[in-house]
């Protein structure tokens, strides 16, 4: 077996990505806070405020409630571990490290698993506030994922028809993209699906309308109410990573173009340049979906959010998927 | 190692153990327990050896009782009882011996406070004996006898705690329903014997292919009806939802993990593939099974969601999982000979084995909870994770495995069934997914309870003693390790088992030899 090729390089790549994405996603959080502050005519914190926050939380005393069980302590670690594992399957300007046939299911599964661990951790604290937050998180999660799954499977199926070596793999977006199909119907469908993915992204990172499970004003920080110190730091980092990963998915589907080719770069340098360019695109997308959305709207009620996700977003996903699939079916 | 030489010990050891138990019992409690563990341990050793032998040599083991050759002198047909073990049978043997051993080990701690334990251990070993007999036999009437041994032992064990009203109630219900089901099977056998004059499965397969008749079809209908009863398929699953909660938990683990599969799924598969394979329209029969599978899937899993009784929830979940296995079996028949059918059947066999491990684990855990707290009501079990961390962790693993989460063994087997059903007919794939959605809801509900705020009552509990904990740990390790090598297991064990099962000619000629 090729030890270097199969084990050492992927592990090194994953560690490198983990380091880079941690820095980039925390930096984005700083930029986001600064931008929102400016929109509200405030000065805002310095750009690297999230790093200070992280270090401060890490150094704080960690309090564990006496009603908490072992999952309270395990869940933040598991959530972060899942997020790191997810990096190996995330398209970030180049084909993911562990890309294989059908890995889109692994991607969706791991992304949902992060939320699941957060929920389990929250329930395990024994606090009723956390339990309400967890119930809300579960409700929103169940409502938001079908729209995304339908859309992503439709897109992947459609792109698979164009001829790819690994169908239903996250690497597919760098071989063909959705705009390439070119017919007016698919173009309209793609625009609708872009809308679906933007709303999905907003609900995945819980901003704007969907800042429900954490709703600090109503249920005292909800999901995270009992977490402090190290565990809170881990959860915050996980949240930042997840925002980057979810945004990466949307970028990879709709804006997969790299710039390395224009500079005639190959090998590692091409991947680094593409990664940086991809990060720029992620920041731009997050600016629209996170910063602006967060600044201009408040949250919905939980029932309204569920209604919105099913009656509006899921329907849009259905229509968009049908339009994308239409010329193949007919 | 010679497989033929050790095969009889699969029956001899438990038979000897069961019949000597009343005498060993005179030596006291310790001797009785040690004897039960030794007997089931030795059976496990023989069972693993046979599995390894069959898997390694890829032969079909044939053993004739009373002579060297199954064929009579001067006649070209078998006149003796034969045992015939192909890879599918060997997998079942391994499954039965493994889970039975763990259930016996678990009983040491779990049944400590009950009386009449000499009878209990006799019955549990007889139950194992009956199941092993079904898995290895190649004779139709022999199959019926072992089916009845298994059934009667399980009636007695369901009603073992005869000072509780529910034990008696469930026992009576199970006995009435089960006896009728058994009599269907017996009637089917009688019809076949009257028509064809033989009871050897392989020779009967030959005769059936040569001269199909209406009688054979009637007999098949009776077999399917009787065996669906035994496997707890909807709409005849009602005995199961009562019997599993009422039985002692070690028995529930065997009933849910083994009895419904050996007495139902295995027997059905064997009869459909090895006896009727060449003489019926597999497509029609396949669709009959698929229809029952779909009903079972939805009803079982949906009913599991609304239960408040922990063991009842697990029992309904067993019904739901039987639905998956039947779906795989049905597609395996309806798409007979194609790759889809092969994958579906491999998924069904794989899921049978996996579900035996997972459901045994979950029922053993339920037993621990009942043992510690004296209640099965989920509403009273809030926050169990605080007081019983190891037990709830094992439950987390078991629940994740049964839902089919990727790093665990349930994923691969369910995946094979999803994939093949989606290829075969997308509607069936959708039904399977809906079933899983219900199943997920049911188990998440339990986890939600277990990890919540600890209630007063729960705080008094603690993790169980070693004899109850070790079987749980072994099952958890088995589930995780099997989950790490899903495709290797599928390619090296399950697919060859399906190929052996579909190769009816080999099954027939193994007994009839050159004749």
Tab-separated table of C-alpha atoms in Angstrom, chain B residues 71-478:
chain	number	residue	atom	x	y	z
B	71	UNK	CA	-29.283	-42.430	-0.262
B	72	UNK	CA	-30.985	-45.728	0.513
B	73	UNK	CA	-29.487	-49.012	-0.564
B	74	UNK	CA	-30.275	-49.698	-4.144
B	75	UNK	CA	-32.487	-46.640	-4.523
B	76	UNK	CA	-31.557	-43.313	-5.989
B	77	UNK	CA	-33.251	-41.085	-3.466
B	78	UNK	CA	-32.452	-40.051	0.090
B	79	UNK	CA	-34.198	-42.009	2.788
B	80	UNK	CA	-32.448	-40.661	5.848
B	81	UNK	CA	-32.488	-37.385	7.702
B	82	UNK	CA	-29.783	-35.119	6.395
B	83	UNK	CA	-28.329	-31.945	7.765
B	84	UNK	CA	-27.147	-29.501	5.201
B	85	UNK	CA	-25.256	-26.334	6.028
B	86	UNK	CA	-24.373	-23.816	3.375
B	87	UNK	CA	-22.829	-20.430	4.097
B	88	UNK	CA	-26.181	-18.822	4.857
B	89	UNK	CA	-26.933	-21.533	7.409
B	90	UNK	CA	-23.457	-21.178	8.860
B	91	UNK	CA	-23.923	-17.436	9.349
B	92	UNK	CA	-27.134	-18.185	11.211
B	93	UNK	CA	-25.354	-20.798	13.334
B	94	UNK	CA	-22.698	-18.279	14.305
B	95	UNK	CA	-25.325	-15.660	15.082
B	96	UNK	CA	-27.393	-17.997	17.234
B	97	UNK	CA	-24.505	-19.395	19.228
B	98	UNK	CA	-22.966	-15.981	19.816
B	99	UNK	CA	-26.096	-14.205	20.999
B	100	UNK	CA	-27.243	-17.224	23.028
B	101	UNK	CA	-23.927	-17.384	24.836
B	102	UNK	CA	-24.123	-13.703	25.689
B	103	UNK	CA	-27.734	-14.061	26.819
B	104	UNK	CA	-26.809	-16.959	29.131
B	105	UNK	CA	-23.902	-14.992	30.542
B	106	UNK	CA	-26.179	-12.035	31.084
B	107	UNK	CA	-28.774	-14.193	32.821
B	108	UNK	CA	-26.373	-14.968	35.646
B	109	UNK	CA	-26.767	-11.491	37.014
B	110	UNK	CA	-30.141	-10.637	35.579
B	111	UNK	CA	-32.116	-13.675	36.743
B	112	UNK	CA	-30.512	-13.790	40.187
B	113	UNK	CA	-33.699	-12.896	42.019
B	114	UNK	CA	-35.967	-15.371	40.242
B	115	UNK	CA	-36.840	-18.877	41.282
B	116	UNK	CA	-36.972	-22.043	39.222
B	117	UNK	CA	-33.746	-21.237	37.487
B	118	UNK	CA	-32.872	-24.864	36.701
B	119	UNK	CA	-35.860	-24.838	34.394
B	120	UNK	CA	-34.860	-21.469	33.035
B	121	UNK	CA	-31.407	-22.607	31.993
B	122	UNK	CA	-32.769	-25.843	30.585
B	123	UNK	CA	-35.253	-23.900	28.507
B	124	UNK	CA	-32.776	-21.337	27.266
B	125	UNK	CA	-30.420	-24.065	26.088
B	126	UNK	CA	-33.307	-25.916	24.455
B	127	UNK	CA	-34.279	-22.685	22.732
B	128	UNK	CA	-30.762	-22.441	21.361
B	129	UNK	CA	-30.895	-26.093	20.350
B	130	UNK	CA	-34.119	-25.594	18.423
B	131	UNK	CA	-32.744	-22.626	16.545
B	132	UNK	CA	-29.519	-24.413	15.672
B	133	UNK	CA	-31.518	-27.364	14.407
B	134	UNK	CA	-33.531	-25.130	12.098
B	135	UNK	CA	-30.365	-23.574	10.740
B	136	UNK	CA	-28.633	-26.849	9.922
B	137	UNK	CA	-31.383	-29.201	8.895
B	138	UNK	CA	-31.952	-30.358	5.353
B	139	UNK	CA	-35.084	-32.303	6.123
B	140	UNK	CA	-38.497	-30.737	6.107
B	141	UNK	CA	-40.027	-32.687	8.969
B	142	UNK	CA	-36.868	-32.353	11.000
B	143	UNK	CA	-37.241	-28.645	10.405
B	144	UNK	CA	-40.770	-28.748	11.788
B	145	UNK	CA	-39.632	-30.603	14.904
B	146	UNK	CA	-36.907	-28.074	15.590
B	147	UNK	CA	-39.325	-25.238	14.873
B	148	UNK	CA	-41.628	-26.620	17.543
B	149	UNK	CA	-38.771	-27.149	19.995
B	150	UNK	CA	-37.845	-23.522	19.534
B	151	UNK	CA	-41.433	-22.293	19.712
B	152	UNK	CA	-42.431	-24.258	22.775
B	153	UNK	CA	-39.285	-23.247	24.627
B	154	UNK	CA	-40.024	-19.631	23.812
B	155	UNK	CA	-43.674	-19.890	24.927
B	156	UNK	CA	-42.455	-21.212	28.240
B	157	UNK	CA	-39.783	-18.567	28.542
B	158	UNK	CA	-42.121	-15.687	27.702
B	159	UNK	CA	-44.384	-16.826	30.499
B	160	UNK	CA	-41.458	-17.680	32.755
B	161	UNK	CA	-42.296	-15.043	35.316
B	162	UNK	CA	-45.683	-16.571	35.952
B	163	UNK	CA	-46.358	-14.427	38.990
B	164	UNK	CA	-46.819	-11.399	36.747
B	165	UNK	CA	-50.078	-10.952	34.913
B	166	UNK	CA	-48.455	-9.746	31.730
B	167	UNK	CA	-46.143	-12.744	31.481
B	168	UNK	CA	-49.105	-15.102	31.513
B	169	UNK	CA	-51.135	-12.958	29.168
B	170	UNK	CA	-48.348	-12.600	26.630
B	171	UNK	CA	-47.474	-16.275	26.952
B	172	UNK	CA	-51.009	-17.378	26.197
B	173	UNK	CA	-51.325	-15.016	23.296
B	174	UNK	CA	-48.005	-16.093	21.841
B	175	UNK	CA	-48.816	-19.765	22.344
B	176	UNK	CA	-52.197	-19.654	20.640
B	177	UNK	CA	-50.961	-17.660	17.701
B	178	UNK	CA	-47.714	-19.575	17.434
B	179	UNK	CA	-49.424	-22.972	17.564
B	180	UNK	CA	-51.717	-22.033	14.727
B	181	UNK	CA	-48.771	-20.809	12.724
B	182	UNK	CA	-46.900	-24.040	13.407
B	183	UNK	CA	-49.889	-26.085	12.356
B	184	UNK	CA	-49.940	-24.199	9.042
B	185	UNK	CA	-46.377	-25.271	8.502
B	186	UNK	CA	-47.176	-28.847	9.456
B	187	UNK	CA	-50.129	-28.894	7.106
B	188	UNK	CA	-47.924	-27.612	4.326
B	189	UNK	CA	-45.406	-30.350	5.002
B	190	UNK	CA	-48.158	-32.974	5.049
B	191	UNK	CA	-49.458	-31.782	1.694
B	192	UNK	CA	-46.024	-31.895	0.164
B	193	UNK	CA	-45.378	-35.351	1.559
B	194	UNK	CA	-48.662	-36.624	0.256
B	195	UNK	CA	-47.954	-35.246	-3.181
B	196	UNK	CA	-44.291	-36.046	-3.577
B	197	UNK	CA	-43.538	-38.738	-1.012
B	198	UNK	CA	-40.333	-37.241	0.298
B	199	UNK	CA	-39.325	-34.910	3.083
B	200	UNK	CA	-35.723	-34.251	2.165
B	201	UNK	CA	-35.490	-30.641	1.102
B	202	UNK	CA	-33.068	-31.143	-1.745
B	203	UNK	CA	-34.850	-34.153	-3.193
B	204	UNK	CA	-38.150	-32.365	-2.793
B	205	UNK	CA	-36.726	-29.451	-4.769
B	206	UNK	CA	-35.909	-31.841	-7.578
B	207	UNK	CA	-39.353	-33.427	-7.516
B	208	UNK	CA	-41.032	-30.040	-7.431
B	209	UNK	CA	-39.124	-28.876	-10.457
B	210	UNK	CA	-39.995	-32.063	-12.318
B	211	UNK	CA	-43.713	-32.039	-11.623
B	212	UNK	CA	-45.159	-28.782	-10.297
B	213	UNK	CA	-48.633	-29.066	-8.846
B	214	UNK	CA	-51.353	-27.003	-7.249
B	215	UNK	CA	-50.740	-28.840	-3.989
B	216	UNK	CA	-47.220	-27.484	-3.928
B	217	UNK	CA	-48.555	-23.963	-4.318
B	218	UNK	CA	-51.080	-24.435	-1.549
B	219	UNK	CA	-48.309	-25.776	0.645
B	220	UNK	CA	-46.187	-22.754	-0.222
B	221	UNK	CA	-48.992	-20.411	0.757
B	222	UNK	CA	-49.272	-22.221	4.076
B	223	UNK	CA	-45.529	-21.992	4.634
B	224	UNK	CA	-45.460	-18.281	3.877
B	225	UNK	CA	-48.431	-17.631	6.151
B	226	UNK	CA	-47.030	-19.674	9.014
B	227	UNK	CA	-43.529	-18.327	8.787
B	228	UNK	CA	-44.607	-14.708	8.469
B	229	UNK	CA	-46.430	-15.268	11.749
B	230	UNK	CA	-43.230	-16.528	13.305
B	231	UNK	CA	-41.195	-13.643	11.987
B	232	UNK	CA	-43.598	-11.069	13.338
B	233	UNK	CA	-44.443	-9.448	10.018
B	234	UNK	CA	-47.391	-7.076	9.904
B	235	UNK	CA	-50.360	-7.634	10.075
B	236	UNK	CA	-49.571	-10.618	12.297
B	237	UNK	CA	-47.062	-8.939	14.571
B	238	UNK	CA	-49.380	-8.450	17.531
B	239	UNK	CA	-48.020	-11.338	19.583
B	240	UNK	CA	-44.550	-9.912	19.308
B	241	UNK	CA	-45.361	-6.555	20.833
B	242	UNK	CA	-46.688	-8.338	23.920
B	243	UNK	CA	-44.274	-11.236	24.131
B	244	UNK	CA	-41.039	-9.280	23.945
B	245	UNK	CA	-41.810	-6.843	26.750
B	246	UNK	CA	-43.220	-9.537	29.019
B	247	UNK	CA	-40.313	-11.941	28.734
B	248	UNK	CA	-37.213	-11.611	30.916
B	249	UNK	CA	-34.814	-9.304	29.055
B	250	UNK	CA	-32.252	-11.981	28.296
B	251	UNK	CA	-35.066	-13.874	26.581
B	252	UNK	CA	-36.324	-10.769	24.800
B	253	UNK	CA	-32.832	-10.395	23.384
B	254	UNK	CA	-32.953	-13.948	22.057
B	255	UNK	CA	-36.545	-13.672	20.829
B	256	UNK	CA	-35.974	-10.435	19.028
B	257	UNK	CA	-32.438	-11.100	17.925
B	258	UNK	CA	-32.785	-14.731	16.963
B	259	UNK	CA	-36.152	-16.464	17.144
B	260	UNK	CA	-38.016	-14.243	14.719
B	261	UNK	CA	-35.145	-14.510	12.258
B	262	UNK	CA	-34.388	-18.187	12.454
B	263	UNK	CA	-37.976	-19.354	12.746
B	264	UNK	CA	-39.233	-16.743	10.306
B	265	UNK	CA	-36.760	-15.200	7.916
B	266	UNK	CA	-34.264	-18.021	7.668
B	267	UNK	CA	-36.888	-20.703	7.254
B	268	UNK	CA	-38.773	-18.638	4.694
B	269	UNK	CA	-35.621	-17.956	2.731
B	270	UNK	CA	-34.562	-21.569	2.816
B	271	UNK	CA	-37.953	-22.805	1.658
B	272	UNK	CA	-38.335	-20.189	-1.041
B	273	UNK	CA	-34.831	-20.407	-2.441
B	274	UNK	CA	-33.688	-23.936	-1.840
B	275	UNK	CA	-36.940	-25.868	-2.195
B	276	UNK	CA	-39.193	-23.783	-4.394
B	277	UNK	CA	-36.547	-21.761	-6.228
B	278	UNK	CA	-36.865	-23.502	-9.579
B	279	UNK	CA	-40.536	-24.405	-9.540
B	280	UNK	CA	-42.391	-21.176	-8.821
B	281	UNK	CA	-42.679	-17.755	-10.319
B	282	UNK	CA	-40.174	-16.003	-8.092
B	283	UNK	CA	-41.466	-12.661	-9.269
B	284	UNK	CA	-44.964	-13.241	-7.896
B	285	UNK	CA	-43.777	-14.623	-4.598
B	286	UNK	CA	-41.212	-11.846	-4.373
B	287	UNK	CA	-43.933	-9.231	-4.693
B	288	UNK	CA	-46.067	-10.959	-2.077
B	289	UNK	CA	-43.143	-10.735	0.324
B	290	UNK	CA	-42.451	-7.134	-0.691
B	291	UNK	CA	-46.022	-6.083	0.064
B	292	UNK	CA	-45.831	-7.589	3.536
B	293	UNK	CA	-42.401	-6.022	3.945
B	294	UNK	CA	-43.692	-2.537	3.165
B	295	UNK	CA	-46.613	-2.845	5.566
B	296	UNK	CA	-44.289	-4.205	8.236
B	297	UNK	CA	-41.752	-1.443	7.720
B	298	UNK	CA	-44.220	1.351	8.099
B	299	UNK	CA	-46.388	-0.153	10.827
B	300	UNK	CA	-43.502	-1.370	12.968
B	301	UNK	CA	-41.464	1.788	12.865
B	302	UNK	CA	-44.439	4.117	13.142
B	303	UNK	CA	-45.786	2.240	16.160
B	304	UNK	CA	-42.357	2.407	17.778
B	305	UNK	CA	-42.497	6.205	17.773
B	306	UNK	CA	-45.559	6.439	19.992
B	307	UNK	CA	-44.553	3.928	22.663
B	308	UNK	CA	-43.811	4.981	26.210
B	309	UNK	CA	-42.718	1.556	27.352
B	310	UNK	CA	-39.061	1.010	26.579
B	311	UNK	CA	-39.283	-2.681	25.743
B	312	UNK	CA	-42.433	-2.238	23.708
B	313	UNK	CA	-40.659	0.410	21.704
B	314	UNK	CA	-37.824	-1.999	21.046
B	315	UNK	CA	-40.288	-4.745	20.148
B	316	UNK	CA	-42.026	-2.574	17.565
B	317	UNK	CA	-38.662	-1.509	16.276
B	318	UNK	CA	-37.897	-5.206	15.772
B	319	UNK	CA	-41.023	-5.484	13.680
B	320	UNK	CA	-39.846	-2.522	11.647
B	321	UNK	CA	-36.417	-4.033	11.110
B	322	UNK	CA	-37.955	-7.334	10.065
B	323	UNK	CA	-39.637	-5.213	7.409
B	324	UNK	CA	-36.225	-4.271	6.010
B	325	UNK	CA	-35.076	-7.861	6.000
B	326	UNK	CA	-38.272	-8.972	4.271
B	327	UNK	CA	-37.871	-6.158	1.764
B	328	UNK	CA	-34.399	-7.390	0.936
B	329	UNK	CA	-35.684	-10.930	0.696
B	330	UNK	CA	-38.613	-9.910	-1.484
B	331	UNK	CA	-36.437	-7.964	-3.883
B	332	UNK	CA	-33.938	-10.804	-3.843
B	333	UNK	CA	-36.730	-13.019	-5.135
B	334	UNK	CA	-38.419	-10.593	-7.495
B	335	UNK	CA	-35.101	-9.680	-9.101
B	336	UNK	CA	-33.794	-13.222	-8.893
B	337	UNK	CA	-30.513	-13.767	-10.690
B	338	UNK	CA	-29.806	-10.110	-11.372
B	339	UNK	CA	-27.217	-8.098	-9.536
B	340	UNK	CA	-29.894	-6.022	-7.851
B	341	UNK	CA	-31.441	-9.132	-6.405
B	342	UNK	CA	-28.085	-10.314	-5.208
B	343	UNK	CA	-27.346	-7.040	-3.449
B	344	UNK	CA	-30.798	-6.991	-1.875
B	345	UNK	CA	-30.408	-10.511	-0.590
B	346	UNK	CA	-26.899	-9.777	0.715
B	347	UNK	CA	-28.359	-6.765	2.497
B	348	UNK	CA	-31.095	-8.907	4.000
B	349	UNK	CA	-28.665	-11.510	5.326
B	350	UNK	CA	-26.277	-8.859	6.553
B	351	UNK	CA	-29.073	-6.979	8.250
B	352	UNK	CA	-30.286	-10.172	9.878
B	353	UNK	CA	-26.905	-10.644	11.500
B	354	UNK	CA	-26.461	-6.982	12.390
B	355	UNK	CA	-29.914	-6.646	13.796
B	356	UNK	CA	-29.352	-9.697	15.969
B	357	UNK	CA	-26.385	-7.947	17.543
B	358	UNK	CA	-28.006	-4.528	17.844
B	359	UNK	CA	-31.343	-5.660	19.150
B	360	UNK	CA	-29.754	-8.097	21.576
B	361	UNK	CA	-27.677	-5.177	22.837
B	362	UNK	CA	-30.673	-2.886	23.186
B	363	UNK	CA	-32.789	-5.476	24.988
B	364	UNK	CA	-29.950	-6.349	27.342
B	365	UNK	CA	-29.658	-2.651	28.148
B	366	UNK	CA	-33.400	-2.416	28.710
B	367	UNK	CA	-32.980	-5.350	31.090
B	368	UNK	CA	-30.269	-3.513	32.999
B	369	UNK	CA	-32.521	-0.482	33.326
B	370	UNK	CA	-35.426	-2.571	34.571
B	371	UNK	CA	-33.136	-4.444	36.917
B	372	UNK	CA	-31.798	-1.231	38.417
B	373	UNK	CA	-34.923	0.893	38.491
B	374	UNK	CA	-37.836	-1.475	38.282
B	375	UNK	CA	-39.595	0.503	35.574
B	376	UNK	CA	-39.791	0.448	31.808
B	377	UNK	CA	-41.754	3.648	31.524
B	378	UNK	CA	-39.694	6.077	29.485
B	379	UNK	CA	-41.307	9.044	31.208
B	380	UNK	CA	-39.704	8.001	34.478
B	381	UNK	CA	-36.262	7.374	33.060
B	382	UNK	CA	-35.232	10.955	32.480
B	383	UNK	CA	-31.523	11.646	32.860
B	384	UNK	CA	-30.360	8.079	33.102
B	385	UNK	CA	-27.032	9.037	31.563
B	386	UNK	CA	-25.961	10.705	34.773
B	387	UNK	CA	-26.428	7.611	36.901
B	388	UNK	CA	-25.608	4.880	34.381
B	389	UNK	CA	-23.030	6.314	31.978
B	390	UNK	CA	-21.745	3.016	30.552
B	391	UNK	CA	-25.205	1.626	29.963
B	392	UNK	CA	-26.492	4.736	28.245
B	393	UNK	CA	-23.381	4.982	26.138
B	394	UNK	CA	-23.967	1.425	24.965
B	395	UNK	CA	-27.559	2.404	24.213
B	396	UNK	CA	-26.328	5.371	22.188
B	397	UNK	CA	-24.171	3.038	20.115
B	398	UNK	CA	-26.986	0.529	19.678
B	399	UNK	CA	-29.496	3.202	18.708
B	400	UNK	CA	-27.076	4.820	16.258
B	401	UNK	CA	-26.359	1.424	14.732
B	402	UNK	CA	-30.012	0.547	14.292
B	403	UNK	CA	-30.775	3.891	12.682
B	404	UNK	CA	-27.869	3.166	10.372
B	405	UNK	CA	-25.273	5.787	11.145
B	406	UNK	CA	-22.141	5.348	9.022
B	407	UNK	CA	-19.340	4.283	11.331
B	408	UNK	CA	-21.486	1.441	12.717
B	409	UNK	CA	-22.567	-1.859	11.254
B	410	UNK	CA	-26.207	-0.976	10.605
B	411	UNK	CA	-25.187	1.440	7.895
B	412	UNK	CA	-23.769	-1.013	5.386
B	413	UNK	CA	-26.597	-3.501	5.651
B	414	UNK	CA	-29.286	-0.866	5.364
B	415	UNK	CA	-27.399	0.773	2.541
B	416	UNK	CA	-27.445	-2.442	0.527
B	417	UNK	CA	-31.192	-2.656	1.021
B	418	UNK	CA	-31.789	1.029	0.169
B	419	UNK	CA	-29.599	0.853	-2.884
B	420	UNK	CA	-31.140	-2.283	-4.283
B	421	UNK	CA	-34.701	-1.187	-3.545
B	422	UNK	CA	-34.070	2.195	-5.160
B	423	UNK	CA	-32.708	0.474	-8.249
B	424	UNK	CA	-35.479	-2.110	-8.282
B	425	UNK	CA	-38.335	0.286	-7.693
B	426	UNK	CA	-37.877	3.860	-6.381
B	427	UNK	CA	-41.183	3.742	-4.504
B	428	UNK	CA	-39.870	0.892	-2.374
B	429	UNK	CA	-36.738	2.921	-1.716
B	430	UNK	CA	-38.884	5.819	-0.571
B	431	UNK	CA	-40.875	3.541	1.737
B	432	UNK	CA	-37.661	2.241	3.240
B	433	UNK	CA	-36.482	5.805	3.861
B	434	UNK	CA	-39.793	6.721	5.479
B	435	UNK	CA	-39.427	3.711	7.770
B	436	UNK	CA	-35.981	4.889	8.766
B	437	UNK	CA	-37.294	8.376	9.467
B	438	UNK	CA	-39.797	6.886	11.926
B	439	UNK	CA	-37.126	4.673	13.411
B	440	UNK	CA	-34.850	7.668	13.916
B	441	UNK	CA	-37.649	9.591	15.607
B	442	UNK	CA	-38.303	6.679	17.972
B	443	UNK	CA	-34.714	6.310	19.084
B	444	UNK	CA	-34.004	10.022	19.277
B	445	UNK	CA	-36.974	10.227	21.597
B	446	UNK	CA	-35.392	7.653	23.906
B	447	UNK	CA	-32.036	9.398	23.774
B	448	UNK	CA	-33.728	12.684	24.516
B	449	UNK	CA	-35.124	11.098	27.667
B	450	UNK	CA	-31.908	9.399	28.706
B	451	UNK	CA	-29.765	12.493	28.394
B	452	UNK	CA	-32.213	14.896	29.999
B	453	UNK	CA	-32.390	16.209	33.534
B	454	UNK	CA	-31.954	13.404	36.078
B	455	UNK	CA	-35.144	12.607	37.964
B	456	UNK	CA	-35.209	11.663	41.658
B	457	UNK	CA	-35.805	8.042	40.941
B	458	UNK	CA	-32.966	7.679	38.471
B	459	UNK	CA	-30.261	8.981	40.790
B	460	UNK	CA	-30.347	5.801	42.867
B	461	UNK	CA	-29.341	3.624	39.920
B	462	UNK	CA	-25.832	2.625	38.949
B	463	UNK	CA	-24.123	0.599	36.258
B	464	UNK	CA	-24.695	-3.152	36.587
B	465	UNK	CA	-22.344	-5.847	37.757
B	466	UNK	CA	-19.804	-7.581	35.521
B	467	UNK	CA	-21.841	-10.514	34.232
B	468	UNK	CA	-24.489	-8.109	32.957
B	469	UNK	CA	-22.054	-5.522	31.696
B	470	UNK	CA	-19.687	-7.782	29.780
B	471	UNK	CA	-22.187	-9.096	27.237
B	472	UNK	CA	-23.134	-5.494	26.549
B	473	UNK	CA	-19.512	-4.486	26.084
B	474	UNK	CA	-18.850	-7.434	23.786
B	475	UNK	CA	-21.838	-6.524	21.629
B	476	UNK	CA	-20.809	-2.868	21.461
B	477	UNK	CA	-17.303	-3.863	20.390
B	478	UNK	CA	-18.722	-6.262	17.799
